[in-house]
Short mmCIF file of C-alpha atoms in Angstrom, two decimals:
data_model
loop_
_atom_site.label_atom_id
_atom_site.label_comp_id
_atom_site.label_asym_id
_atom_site.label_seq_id
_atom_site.Cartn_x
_atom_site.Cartn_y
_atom_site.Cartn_z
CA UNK A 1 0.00 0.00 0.00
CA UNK A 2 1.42 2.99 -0.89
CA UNK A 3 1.78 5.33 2.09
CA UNK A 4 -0.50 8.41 2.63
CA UNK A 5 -0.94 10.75 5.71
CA UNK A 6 -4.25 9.74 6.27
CA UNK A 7 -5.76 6.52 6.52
CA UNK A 8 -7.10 5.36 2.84
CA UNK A 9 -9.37 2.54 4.57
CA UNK A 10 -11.40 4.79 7.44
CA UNK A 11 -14.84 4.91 5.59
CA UNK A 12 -14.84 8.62 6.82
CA UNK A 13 -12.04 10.08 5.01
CA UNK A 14 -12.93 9.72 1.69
CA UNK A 15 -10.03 12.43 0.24
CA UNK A 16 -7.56 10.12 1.62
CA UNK A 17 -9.59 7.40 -0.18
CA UNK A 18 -9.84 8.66 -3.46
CA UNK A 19 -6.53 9.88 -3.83
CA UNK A 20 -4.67 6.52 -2.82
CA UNK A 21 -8.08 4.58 -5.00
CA UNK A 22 -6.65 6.80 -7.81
CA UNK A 23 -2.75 5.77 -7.51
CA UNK A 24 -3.84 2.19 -7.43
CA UNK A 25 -6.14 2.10 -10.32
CA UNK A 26 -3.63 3.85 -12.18
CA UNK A 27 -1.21 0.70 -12.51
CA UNK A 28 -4.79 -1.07 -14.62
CA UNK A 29 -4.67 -2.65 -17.32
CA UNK A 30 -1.57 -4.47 -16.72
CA UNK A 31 0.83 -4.64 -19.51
CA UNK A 32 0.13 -7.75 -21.05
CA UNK A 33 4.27 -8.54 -22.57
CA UNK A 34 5.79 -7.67 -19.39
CA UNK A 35 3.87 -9.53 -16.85
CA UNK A 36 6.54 -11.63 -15.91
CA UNK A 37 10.25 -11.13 -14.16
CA UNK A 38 12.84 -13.11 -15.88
CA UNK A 39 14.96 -14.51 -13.50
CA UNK A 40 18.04 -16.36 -15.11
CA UNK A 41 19.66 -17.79 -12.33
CA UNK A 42 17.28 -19.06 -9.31
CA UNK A 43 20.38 -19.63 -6.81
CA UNK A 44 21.86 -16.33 -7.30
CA UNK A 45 18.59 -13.81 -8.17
CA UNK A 46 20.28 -10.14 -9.40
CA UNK A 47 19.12 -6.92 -7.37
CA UNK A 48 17.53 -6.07 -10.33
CA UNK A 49 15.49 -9.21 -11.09
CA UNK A 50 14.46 -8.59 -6.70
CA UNK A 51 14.16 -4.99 -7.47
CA UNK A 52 11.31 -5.33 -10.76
CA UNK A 53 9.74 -7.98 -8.57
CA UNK A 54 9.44 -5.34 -6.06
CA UNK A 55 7.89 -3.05 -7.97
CA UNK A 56 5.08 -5.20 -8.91
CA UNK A 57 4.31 -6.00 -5.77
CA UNK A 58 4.46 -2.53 -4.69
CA UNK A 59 2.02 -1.85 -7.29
CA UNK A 60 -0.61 -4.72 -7.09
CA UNK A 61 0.51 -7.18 -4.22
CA UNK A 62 1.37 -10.13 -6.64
CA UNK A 63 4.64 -10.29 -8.90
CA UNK A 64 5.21 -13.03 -11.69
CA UNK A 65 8.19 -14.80 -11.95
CA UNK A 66 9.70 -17.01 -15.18
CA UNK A 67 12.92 -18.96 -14.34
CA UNK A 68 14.19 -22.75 -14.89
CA UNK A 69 12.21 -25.22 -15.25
CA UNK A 70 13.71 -27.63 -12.91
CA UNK A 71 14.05 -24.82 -10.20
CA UNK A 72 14.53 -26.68 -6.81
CA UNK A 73 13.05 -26.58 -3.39
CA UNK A 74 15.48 -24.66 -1.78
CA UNK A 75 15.89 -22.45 -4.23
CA UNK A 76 12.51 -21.19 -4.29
CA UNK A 77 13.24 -20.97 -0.64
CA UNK A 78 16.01 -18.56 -1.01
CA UNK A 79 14.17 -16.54 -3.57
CA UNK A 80 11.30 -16.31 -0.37
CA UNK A 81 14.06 -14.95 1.75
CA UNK A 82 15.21 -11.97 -0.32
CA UNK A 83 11.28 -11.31 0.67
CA UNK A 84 11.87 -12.46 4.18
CA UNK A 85 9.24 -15.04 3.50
CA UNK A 86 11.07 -17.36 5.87
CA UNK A 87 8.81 -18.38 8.39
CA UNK A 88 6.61 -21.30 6.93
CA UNK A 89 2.99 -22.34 8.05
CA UNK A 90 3.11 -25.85 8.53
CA UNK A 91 -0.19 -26.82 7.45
CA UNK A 92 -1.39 -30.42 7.57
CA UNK A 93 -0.46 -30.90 3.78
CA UNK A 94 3.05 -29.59 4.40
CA UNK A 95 6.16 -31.65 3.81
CA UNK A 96 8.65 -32.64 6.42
CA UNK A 97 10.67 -29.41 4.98
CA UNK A 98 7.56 -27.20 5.60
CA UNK A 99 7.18 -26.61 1.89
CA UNK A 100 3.67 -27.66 1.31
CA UNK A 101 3.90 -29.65 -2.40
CA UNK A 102 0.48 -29.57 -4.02
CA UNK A 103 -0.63 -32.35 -6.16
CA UNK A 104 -3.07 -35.07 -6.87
CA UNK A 105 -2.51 -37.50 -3.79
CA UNK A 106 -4.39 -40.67 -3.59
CA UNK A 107 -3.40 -42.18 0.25
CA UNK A 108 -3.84 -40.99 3.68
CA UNK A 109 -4.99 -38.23 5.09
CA UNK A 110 -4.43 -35.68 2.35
CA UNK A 111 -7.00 -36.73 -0.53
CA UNK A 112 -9.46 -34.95 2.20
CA UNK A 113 -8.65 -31.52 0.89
CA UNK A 114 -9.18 -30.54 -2.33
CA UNK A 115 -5.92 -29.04 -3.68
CA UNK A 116 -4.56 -32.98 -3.32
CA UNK A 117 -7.31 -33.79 -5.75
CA UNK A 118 -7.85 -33.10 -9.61
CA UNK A 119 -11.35 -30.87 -8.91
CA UNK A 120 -10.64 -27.19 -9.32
CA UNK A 121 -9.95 -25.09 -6.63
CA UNK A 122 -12.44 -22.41 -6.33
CA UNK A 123 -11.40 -18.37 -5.24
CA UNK A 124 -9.69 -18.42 -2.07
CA UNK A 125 -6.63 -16.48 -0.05
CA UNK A 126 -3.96 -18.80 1.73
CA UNK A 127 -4.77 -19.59 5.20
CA UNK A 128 -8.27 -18.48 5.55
CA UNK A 129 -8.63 -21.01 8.16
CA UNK A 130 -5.92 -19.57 10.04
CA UNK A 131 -6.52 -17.95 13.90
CA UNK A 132 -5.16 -14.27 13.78
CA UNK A 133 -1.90 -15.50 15.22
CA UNK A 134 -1.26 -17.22 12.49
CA UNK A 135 -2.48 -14.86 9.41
CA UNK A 136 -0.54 -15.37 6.01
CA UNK A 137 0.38 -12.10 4.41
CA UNK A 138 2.93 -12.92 1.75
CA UNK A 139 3.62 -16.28 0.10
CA UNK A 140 5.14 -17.75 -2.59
CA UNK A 141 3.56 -20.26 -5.42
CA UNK A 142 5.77 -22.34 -7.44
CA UNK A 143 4.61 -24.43 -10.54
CA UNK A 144 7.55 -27.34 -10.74
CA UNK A 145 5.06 -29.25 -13.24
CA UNK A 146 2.31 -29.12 -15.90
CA UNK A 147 -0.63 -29.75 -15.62
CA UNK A 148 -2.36 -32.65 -17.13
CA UNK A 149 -5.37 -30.95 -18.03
CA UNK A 150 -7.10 -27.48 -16.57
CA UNK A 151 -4.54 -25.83 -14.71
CA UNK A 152 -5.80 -22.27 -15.21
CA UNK A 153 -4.99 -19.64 -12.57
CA UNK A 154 -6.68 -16.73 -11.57
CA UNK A 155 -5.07 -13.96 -9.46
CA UNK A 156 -6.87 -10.43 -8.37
CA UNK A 157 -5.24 -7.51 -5.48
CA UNK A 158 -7.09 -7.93 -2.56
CA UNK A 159 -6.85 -3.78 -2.58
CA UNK A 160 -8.48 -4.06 -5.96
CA UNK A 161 -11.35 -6.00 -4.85
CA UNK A 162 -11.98 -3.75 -2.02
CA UNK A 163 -11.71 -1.01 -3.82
CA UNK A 164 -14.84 -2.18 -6.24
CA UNK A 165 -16.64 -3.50 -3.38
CA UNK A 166 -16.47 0.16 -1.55
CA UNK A 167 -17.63 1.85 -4.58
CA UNK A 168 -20.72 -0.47 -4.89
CA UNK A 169 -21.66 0.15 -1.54
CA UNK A 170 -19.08 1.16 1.75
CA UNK A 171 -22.16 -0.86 3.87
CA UNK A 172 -20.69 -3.80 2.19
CA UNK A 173 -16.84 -2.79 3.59
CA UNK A 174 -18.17 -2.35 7.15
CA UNK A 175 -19.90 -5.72 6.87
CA UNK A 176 -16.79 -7.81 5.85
CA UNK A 177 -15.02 -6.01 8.70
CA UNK A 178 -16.99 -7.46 11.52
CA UNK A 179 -15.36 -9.79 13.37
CA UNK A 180 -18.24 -12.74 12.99
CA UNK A 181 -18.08 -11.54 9.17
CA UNK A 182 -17.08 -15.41 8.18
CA UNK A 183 -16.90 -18.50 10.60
CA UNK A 184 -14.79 -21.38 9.18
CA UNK A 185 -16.56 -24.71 10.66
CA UNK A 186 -14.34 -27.13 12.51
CA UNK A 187 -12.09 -29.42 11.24
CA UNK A 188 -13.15 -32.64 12.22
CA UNK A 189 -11.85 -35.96 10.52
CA UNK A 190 -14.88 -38.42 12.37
CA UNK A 191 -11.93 -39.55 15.19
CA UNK A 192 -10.74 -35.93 16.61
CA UNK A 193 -11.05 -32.23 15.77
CA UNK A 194 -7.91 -31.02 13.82
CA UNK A 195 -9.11 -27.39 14.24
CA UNK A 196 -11.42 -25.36 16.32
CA UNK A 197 -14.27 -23.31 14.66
CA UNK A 198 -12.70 -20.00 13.63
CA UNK A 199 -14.63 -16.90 12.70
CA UNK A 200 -13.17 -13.09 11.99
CA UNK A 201 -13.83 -10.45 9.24
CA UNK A 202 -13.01 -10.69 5.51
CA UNK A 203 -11.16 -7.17 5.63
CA UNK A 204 -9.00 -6.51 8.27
CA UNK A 205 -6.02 -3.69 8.98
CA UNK A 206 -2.62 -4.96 10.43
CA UNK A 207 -2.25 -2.61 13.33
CA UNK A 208 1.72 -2.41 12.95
CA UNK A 209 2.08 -1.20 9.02
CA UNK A 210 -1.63 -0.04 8.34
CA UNK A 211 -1.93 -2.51 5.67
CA UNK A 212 -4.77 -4.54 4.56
CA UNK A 213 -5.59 -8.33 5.11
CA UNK A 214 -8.02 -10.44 3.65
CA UNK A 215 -9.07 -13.77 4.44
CA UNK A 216 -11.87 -15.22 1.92
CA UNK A 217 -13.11 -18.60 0.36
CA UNK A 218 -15.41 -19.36 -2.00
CA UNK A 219 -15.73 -23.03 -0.88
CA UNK A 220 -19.22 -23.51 0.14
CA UNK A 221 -18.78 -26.54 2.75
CA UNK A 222 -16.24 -24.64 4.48
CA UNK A 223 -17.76 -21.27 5.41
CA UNK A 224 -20.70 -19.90 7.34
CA UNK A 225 -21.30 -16.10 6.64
CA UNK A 226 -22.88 -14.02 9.25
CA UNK A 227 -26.79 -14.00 8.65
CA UNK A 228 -27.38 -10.09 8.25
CA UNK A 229 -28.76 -8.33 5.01
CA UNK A 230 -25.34 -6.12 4.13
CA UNK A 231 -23.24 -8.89 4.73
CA UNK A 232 -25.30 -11.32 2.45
CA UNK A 233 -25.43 -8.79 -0.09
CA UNK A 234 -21.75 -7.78 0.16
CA UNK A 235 -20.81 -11.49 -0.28
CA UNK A 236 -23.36 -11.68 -3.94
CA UNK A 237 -21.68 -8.52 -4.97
CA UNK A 238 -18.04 -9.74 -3.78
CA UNK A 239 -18.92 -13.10 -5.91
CA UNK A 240 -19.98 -11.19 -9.16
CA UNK A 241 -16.87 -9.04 -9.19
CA UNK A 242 -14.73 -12.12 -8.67
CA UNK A 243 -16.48 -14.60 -11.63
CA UNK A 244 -16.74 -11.80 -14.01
CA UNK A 245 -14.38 -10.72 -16.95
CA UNK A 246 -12.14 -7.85 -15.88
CA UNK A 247 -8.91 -6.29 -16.81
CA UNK A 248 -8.28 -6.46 -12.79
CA UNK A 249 -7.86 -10.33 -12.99
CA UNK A 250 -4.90 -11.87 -14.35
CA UNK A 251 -5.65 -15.18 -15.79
CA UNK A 252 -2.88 -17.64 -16.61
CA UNK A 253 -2.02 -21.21 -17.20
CA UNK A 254 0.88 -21.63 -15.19
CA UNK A 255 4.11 -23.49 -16.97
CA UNK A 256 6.83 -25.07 -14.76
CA UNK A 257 9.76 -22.95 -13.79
CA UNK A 258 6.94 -19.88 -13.74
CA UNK A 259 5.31 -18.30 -10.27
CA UNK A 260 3.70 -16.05 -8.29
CA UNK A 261 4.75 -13.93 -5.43
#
């Protein structure tokens, strides 16, 4: 978020609003040939390559990468670093390494979740499940293969999307910002529960930087919204903007040795 002297996200200062709603807008439509950072050497990424990645993230809170094919592990885990990206969330999924590798998984526990299963993974942010405590802002996603079939990626700025949702209607922002906005449902596997019940908003401010959080899914099993009127309206309009056409979402079909930070 670029930084004002006012705060862009208090639904009362709309100066402070418009002007930082106009500096972000201004980096739509992306350019479509320069979309991705070349990196040419994964182990040993120039200041420059970190630098243009910088800037994109600076400018819409995701950066695309293009580097070797058979890019390893730790490499993409030095790459994280130069972000300081170096404290993983060991999820269930997660390797002994803490690197969570997602594919089609037929045994144990995994094939419970769908990104370990060939059905498409519906609009989501990393860790909504996640207590506060435990919040991801910044990750990195690695392709290391092709996919058989499908495959297609979609990717919007949580800033975008709350800038079009305030537009329609700021109701809808003070809605998602209530902290019973969206209650995940325990995880329960029939023997124990993995994970207590967890509710908090959609929109949320980091009290240290001022920046903004989201936490969102689009699964319908997994998520109970608060039942109010401007909160079941904010979640049809937030599903509209999200499934329609728009030069805010970048859609791609990921090739190995590409990602997204």
């Amino acid at each position: 978020m670029k930084a004002t002297s006012t705060n862009p996200y208090n639904l009362d200062d709309s100066a402070a609003y418009q002007q930082w709603r106009a500096w972000k807008c201004g980096f739509y439509p992306l350019p479509n040939d320069d979309l991705f950072v070349r990196i040419e050497n994964p182990s040993q990424v120039s200041d420059d390559e970190i630098n243009a990645l910088r800037d994109r993230l600076q400018a819409t809170n995701f950066a695309l990468y293009q580097t070797r094919p058979d890019c390893s592990k730790e490499e993409a885990r030095r790459l994280c670093a130069r972000f300081d990206l170096v404290r993983l969330d060991a999820n269930l999924g997660a390797d002994a390494d803490g690197i969570t590798s997602i594919r089609v998984v037929t045994g144990g526990h995994r094939p419970r979740y769908i990104p370990y299963t060939n059905r498409p993974i519906r609009w989501h942010t990393d860790g909504y499940y996640n207590p506060p405590e435990r919040r991801i802002r910044g990750m990195l996603l690695h392709f290391a293969a092709d996919a058989q079939s499908g495959g297609d990626s979609a990717i919007m700025d949580p800033e975008i999307l709350y800038i079009l949702l305030r537009d329609e209607n700021p109701d809808f922002i003070k809605a998602l910002s209530h902290p019973q906005a969206m209650t995940i449902p325990a995880n329960d596997d029939g023997y124990e529960e993995i994970r207590a019940e967890q509710s908090g908003p959609v929109f949320s401010i980091n009290e240290n930087d001022g920046s903004l959080h989201m936490r969102y899914t689009a699964r319908t099993r997994s998520i109970v919204w608060r039942d109010d009127p401007d909160t079941r309206a904010a979640v049809t309009c937030l599903e509209e903007i999200m499934n329609r056409d728009s030069m805010y979402i970048i859609r791609h079909r990921f090739l190995p040795g590409q990602g997204v930070i």
